Coordinates of C-alpha atoms and ligand atoms in Angstrom, one line a residue:
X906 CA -19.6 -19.5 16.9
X907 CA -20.1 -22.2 15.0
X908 CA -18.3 -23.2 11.5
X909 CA -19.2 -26.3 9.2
X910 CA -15.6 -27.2 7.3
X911 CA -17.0 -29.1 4.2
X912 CA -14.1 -30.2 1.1
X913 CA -13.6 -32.8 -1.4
X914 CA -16.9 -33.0 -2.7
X915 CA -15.8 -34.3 -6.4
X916 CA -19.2 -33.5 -7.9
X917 CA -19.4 -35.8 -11.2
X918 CA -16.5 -38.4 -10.2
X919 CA -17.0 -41.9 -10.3
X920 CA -16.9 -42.0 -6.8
X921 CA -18.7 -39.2 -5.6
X922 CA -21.9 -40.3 -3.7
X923 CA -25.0 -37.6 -4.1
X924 CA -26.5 -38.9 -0.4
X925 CA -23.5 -38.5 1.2
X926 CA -23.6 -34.6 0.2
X927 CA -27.4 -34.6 0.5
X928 CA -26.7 -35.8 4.0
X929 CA -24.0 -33.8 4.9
X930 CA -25.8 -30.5 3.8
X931 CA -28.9 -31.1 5.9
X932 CA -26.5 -32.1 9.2
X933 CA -25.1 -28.8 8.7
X934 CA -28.4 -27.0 8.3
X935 CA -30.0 -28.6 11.5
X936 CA -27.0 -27.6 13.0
X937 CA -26.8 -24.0 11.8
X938 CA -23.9 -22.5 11.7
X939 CA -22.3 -19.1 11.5
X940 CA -19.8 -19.6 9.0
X941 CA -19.1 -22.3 6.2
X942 CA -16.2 -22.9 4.5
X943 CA -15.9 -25.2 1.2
X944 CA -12.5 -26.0 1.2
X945 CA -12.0 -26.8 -2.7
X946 CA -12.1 -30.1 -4.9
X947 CA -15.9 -28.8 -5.7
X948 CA -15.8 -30.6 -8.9
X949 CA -14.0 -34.1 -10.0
X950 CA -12.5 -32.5 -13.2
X951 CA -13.5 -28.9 -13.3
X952 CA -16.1 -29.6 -16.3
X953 CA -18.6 -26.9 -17.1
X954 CA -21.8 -29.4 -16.4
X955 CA -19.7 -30.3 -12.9
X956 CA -19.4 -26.9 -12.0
X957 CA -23.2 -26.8 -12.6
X958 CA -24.1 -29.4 -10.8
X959 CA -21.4 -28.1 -7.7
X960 CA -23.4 -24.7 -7.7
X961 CA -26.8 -26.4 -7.6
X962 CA -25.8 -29.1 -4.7
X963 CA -23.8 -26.5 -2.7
X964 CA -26.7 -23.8 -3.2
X965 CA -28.3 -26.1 -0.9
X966 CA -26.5 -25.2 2.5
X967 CA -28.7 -22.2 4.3
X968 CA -25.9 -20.1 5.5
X969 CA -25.4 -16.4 5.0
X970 CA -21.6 -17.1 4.9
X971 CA -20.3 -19.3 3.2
X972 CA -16.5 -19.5 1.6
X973 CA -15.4 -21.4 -1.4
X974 CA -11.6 -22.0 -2.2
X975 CA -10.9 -23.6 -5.6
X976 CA -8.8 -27.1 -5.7
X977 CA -6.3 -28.9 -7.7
X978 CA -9.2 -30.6 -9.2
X979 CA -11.6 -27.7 -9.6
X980 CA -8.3 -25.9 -11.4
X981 CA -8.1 -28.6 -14.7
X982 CA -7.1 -26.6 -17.5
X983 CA -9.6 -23.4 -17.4
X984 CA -11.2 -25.0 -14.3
X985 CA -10.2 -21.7 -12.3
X986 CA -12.4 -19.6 -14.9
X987 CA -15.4 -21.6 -14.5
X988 CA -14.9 -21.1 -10.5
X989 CA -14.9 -18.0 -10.9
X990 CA -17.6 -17.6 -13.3
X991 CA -20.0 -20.2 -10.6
X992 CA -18.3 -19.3 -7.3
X993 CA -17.2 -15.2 -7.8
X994 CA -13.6 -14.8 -6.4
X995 CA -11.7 -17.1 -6.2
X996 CA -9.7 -14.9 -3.1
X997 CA -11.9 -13.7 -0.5
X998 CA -11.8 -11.4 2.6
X999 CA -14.5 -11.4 4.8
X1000 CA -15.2 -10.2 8.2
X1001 CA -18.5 -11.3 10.1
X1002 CA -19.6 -10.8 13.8
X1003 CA -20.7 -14.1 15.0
X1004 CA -21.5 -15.6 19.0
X1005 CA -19.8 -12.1 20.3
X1006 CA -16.9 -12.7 17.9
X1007 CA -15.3 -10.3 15.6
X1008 CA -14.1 -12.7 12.9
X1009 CA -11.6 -12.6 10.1
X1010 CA -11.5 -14.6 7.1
X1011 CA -9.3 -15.1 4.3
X1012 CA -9.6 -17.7 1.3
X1013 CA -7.0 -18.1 -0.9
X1014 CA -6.8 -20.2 -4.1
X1015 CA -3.8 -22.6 -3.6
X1016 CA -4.1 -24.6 -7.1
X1017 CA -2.4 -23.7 -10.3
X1018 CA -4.0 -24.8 -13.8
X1019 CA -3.1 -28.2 -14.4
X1020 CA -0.8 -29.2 -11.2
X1021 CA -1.5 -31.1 -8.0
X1022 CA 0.7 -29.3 -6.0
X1023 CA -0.3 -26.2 -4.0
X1024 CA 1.2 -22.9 -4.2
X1025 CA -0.2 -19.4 -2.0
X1026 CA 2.4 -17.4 -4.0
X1027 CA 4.4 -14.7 -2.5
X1028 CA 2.3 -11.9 -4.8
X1029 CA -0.8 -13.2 -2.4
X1030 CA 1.2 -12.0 0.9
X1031 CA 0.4 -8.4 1.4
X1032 CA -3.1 -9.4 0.8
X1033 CA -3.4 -11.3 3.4
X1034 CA -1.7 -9.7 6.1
X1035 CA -4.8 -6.5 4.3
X1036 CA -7.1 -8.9 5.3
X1037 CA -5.9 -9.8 8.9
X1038 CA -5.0 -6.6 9.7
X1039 CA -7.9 -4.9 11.8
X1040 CA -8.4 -6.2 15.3
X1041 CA -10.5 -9.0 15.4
X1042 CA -11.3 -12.3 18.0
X1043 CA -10.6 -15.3 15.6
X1044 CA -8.7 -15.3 12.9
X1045 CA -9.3 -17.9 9.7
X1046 CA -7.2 -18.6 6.7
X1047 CA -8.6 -20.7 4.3
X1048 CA -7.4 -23.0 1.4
X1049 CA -7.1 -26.2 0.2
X1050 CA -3.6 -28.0 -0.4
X1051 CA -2.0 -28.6 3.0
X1052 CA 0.5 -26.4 4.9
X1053 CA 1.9 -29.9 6.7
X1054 CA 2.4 -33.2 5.4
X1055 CA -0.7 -35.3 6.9
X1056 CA -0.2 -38.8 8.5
X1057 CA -2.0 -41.9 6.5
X1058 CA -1.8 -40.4 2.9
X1059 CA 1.7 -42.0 1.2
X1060 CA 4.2 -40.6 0.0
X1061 CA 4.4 -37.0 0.5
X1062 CA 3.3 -35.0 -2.3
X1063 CA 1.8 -31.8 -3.3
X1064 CA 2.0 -29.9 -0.5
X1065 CA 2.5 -25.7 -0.7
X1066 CA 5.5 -25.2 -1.9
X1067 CA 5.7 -22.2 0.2
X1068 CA 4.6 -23.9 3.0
X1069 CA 7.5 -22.3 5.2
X1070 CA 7.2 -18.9 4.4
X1071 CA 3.1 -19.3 4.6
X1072 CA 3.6 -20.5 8.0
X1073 CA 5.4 -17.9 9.2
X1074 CA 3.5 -15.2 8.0
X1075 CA -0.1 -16.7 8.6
X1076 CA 1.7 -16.5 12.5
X1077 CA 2.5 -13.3 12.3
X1078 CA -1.1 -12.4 10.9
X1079 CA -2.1 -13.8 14.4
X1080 CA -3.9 -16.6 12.5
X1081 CA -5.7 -19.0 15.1
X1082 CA -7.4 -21.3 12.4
X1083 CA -6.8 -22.6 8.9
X1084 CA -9.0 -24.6 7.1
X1085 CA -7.8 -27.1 4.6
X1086 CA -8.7 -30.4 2.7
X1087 CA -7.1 -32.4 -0.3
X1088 CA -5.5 -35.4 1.4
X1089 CA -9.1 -36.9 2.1
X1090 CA -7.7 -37.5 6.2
X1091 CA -9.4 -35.5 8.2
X1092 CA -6.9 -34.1 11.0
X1093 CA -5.4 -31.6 13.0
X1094 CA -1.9 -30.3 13.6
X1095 CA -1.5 -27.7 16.6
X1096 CA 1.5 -26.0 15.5
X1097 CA 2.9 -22.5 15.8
X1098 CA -0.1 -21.0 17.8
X1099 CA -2.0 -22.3 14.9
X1100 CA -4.4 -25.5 14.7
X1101 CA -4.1 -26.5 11.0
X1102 CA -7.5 -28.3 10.5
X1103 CA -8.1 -31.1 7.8
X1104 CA -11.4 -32.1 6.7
X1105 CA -11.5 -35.6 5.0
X1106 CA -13.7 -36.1 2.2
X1107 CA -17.3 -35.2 2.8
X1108 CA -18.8 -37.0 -0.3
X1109 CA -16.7 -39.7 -2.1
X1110 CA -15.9 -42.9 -1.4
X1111 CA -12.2 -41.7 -2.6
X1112 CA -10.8 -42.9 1.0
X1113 CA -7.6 -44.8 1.7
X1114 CA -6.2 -43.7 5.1
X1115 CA -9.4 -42.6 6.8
X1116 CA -12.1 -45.0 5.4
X1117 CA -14.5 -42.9 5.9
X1118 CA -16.2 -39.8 4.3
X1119 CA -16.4 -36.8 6.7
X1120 CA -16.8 -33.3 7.2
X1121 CA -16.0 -30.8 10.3
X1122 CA -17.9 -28.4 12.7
X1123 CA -15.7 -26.2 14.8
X1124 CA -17.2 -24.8 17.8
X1125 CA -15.1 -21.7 18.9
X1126 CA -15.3 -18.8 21.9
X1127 CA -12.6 -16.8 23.6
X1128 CA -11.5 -19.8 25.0
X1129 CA -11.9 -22.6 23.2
X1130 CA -11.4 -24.1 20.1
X1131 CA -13.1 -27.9 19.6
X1132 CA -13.2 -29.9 16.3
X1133 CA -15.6 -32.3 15.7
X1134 CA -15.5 -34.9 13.0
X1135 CA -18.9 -35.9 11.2
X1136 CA -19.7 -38.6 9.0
X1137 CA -22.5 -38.1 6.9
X1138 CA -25.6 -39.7 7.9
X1139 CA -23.1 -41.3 10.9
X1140 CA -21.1 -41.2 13.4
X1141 CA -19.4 -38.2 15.4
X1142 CA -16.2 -37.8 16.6
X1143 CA -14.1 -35.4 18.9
X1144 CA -10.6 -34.1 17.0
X1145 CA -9.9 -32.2 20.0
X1146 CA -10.7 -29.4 22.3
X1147 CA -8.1 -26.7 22.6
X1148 CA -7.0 -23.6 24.1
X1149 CA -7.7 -20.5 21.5
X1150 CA -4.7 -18.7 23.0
X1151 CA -1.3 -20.4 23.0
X1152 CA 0.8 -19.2 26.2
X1153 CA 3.2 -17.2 25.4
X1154 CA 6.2 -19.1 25.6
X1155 CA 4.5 -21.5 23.3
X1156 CA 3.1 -19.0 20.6
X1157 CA 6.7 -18.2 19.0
X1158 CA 4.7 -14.9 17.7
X1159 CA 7.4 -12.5 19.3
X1160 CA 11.0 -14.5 17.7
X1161 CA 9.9 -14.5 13.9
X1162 CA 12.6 -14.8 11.5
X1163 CA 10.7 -14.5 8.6
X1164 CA 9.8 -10.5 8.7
X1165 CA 13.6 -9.6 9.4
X1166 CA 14.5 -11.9 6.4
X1167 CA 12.3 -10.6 4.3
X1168 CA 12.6 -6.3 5.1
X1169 CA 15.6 -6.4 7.3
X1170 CA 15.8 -6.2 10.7
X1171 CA 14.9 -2.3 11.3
X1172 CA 11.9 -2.5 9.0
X1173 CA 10.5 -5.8 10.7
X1174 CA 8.8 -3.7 13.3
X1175 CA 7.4 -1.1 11.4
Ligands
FE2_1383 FE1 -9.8 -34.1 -3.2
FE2_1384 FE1 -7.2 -31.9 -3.9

């Protein structure tokens, strides 16, 4: 299957570039994907007009699909209203069948009104082991502050709070992909039978680390999992090609702390 990993698009900033987008959108169209995946900063300041303007671009990309996660910037004040007013929830389960795949996604909104920093929230937790529950081929957790700090972007700052405790349970969930932005570096972390995937900034010139705007397509099977990096209008760029299973000894799935913790070690296997 294929899945276009678009975020950061900063509609109505002052360094949001339309063609960029414009670009971006018809790259992914030609390409055609199963799945895309809008993982949040939609708007610059979470304005009314913005979120407008967000819906009109974005409405754009031909998908039957597509997932949208609120950000820190989409969340200013009442921000997370007008998502939801433009975008519908702003959690999502959704399952799809897509190049012999039974896939499971989950978006969850990571921003709180008025912060940078990211927070899932424990509340969130049975929710999304619901959603990853069923059996399914791939497994993709979506949102958009970052789970681990990412290389090139200063001084650490605003990452999930609950990062930990995410981590372990998105592992336990079986998790194979999450999909993240809000650093504006796109890049990849293979950790915990997980590959934590980054997309930089797909339509602002808001770049420091990785100077150049960019969005991802992820091409996955039963085997494989490769990320490729695009920039708009530009050049193309492998982020890797990896296994979709972890080996065993590897995975860590069967030693996980965080269950017995949390009920007890007799209620961790029920
Ligand atoms: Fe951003
Ligand atoms: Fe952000």
């Amino acid at each position: 299957m294929l899945i276009a990993q678009l975020s950061d698009i900063h509609v109505g900033g002052a360094r949001h570039r339309a063609d960029l987008l414009h670009a971006a959108i018809a790259e992914v169209n030609e390409a055609g994907p199963d799945l895309v995946v809008v993982a949040g900063d939609l708007t610059d300041d979470g304005y009314p007009d913005q979120y407008a303007l967000a819906r009109e671009e974005l409405g754009a990309i031909d998908c039957e699909h597509v997932v949208h996660v609120p950000g820190n910037h989409d969340a200013r004040n009442v921000g997370y209203v007008r998502f939801e007013d433009t975008f519908g929830s702003r959690d999502k389960q959704l399952r799809l069948r897509a190049g012999g795949l039974d896939v499971a996604i989950v978006g969850v909104d990571s921003s709180k009104p008025d912060l940078n920093e990211g927070e899932i929230g424990r509340e969130h937790y049975g929710w999304i082991e619901e959603g990853f529950e069923d059996p399914a081929d791939l497994r993709i957790f979506a949102c958009h502050h970052h789970l681990m700090p990412i290389p090139g972007t200063g001084r650490e700052r605003n990452q999930v709070a609950d990062a930990g405790d995410v981590l372990a349970l998105l592992r336990h969930c079986r998790v194979d992909l999450v999909l993240s932005g809000h650093r504006h570096v796109p890049w990849i972390w293979p950790v915990a039978s997980m590959l934590l995937v980054h997309s930089g900034t797909v339509s602002t010139m808001r770049t420091r680390g990785f100077p150049e705007p960019a969005y991802n397509l992820i091409r996955a099977d039963r085997e494989r999992i490769a990320v490729e990096l695009h920039v708009p209008g530009g050049r193309t760029q492998s982020l890797g090609d990896y296994p979709q299973e972890w080996p065993q000894e590897l995975s860590g799935r069967q030693a996980d702390p965080f269950l017995e913790v949390r009920r007890g070690p007799w209620l961790a296997n029920d």
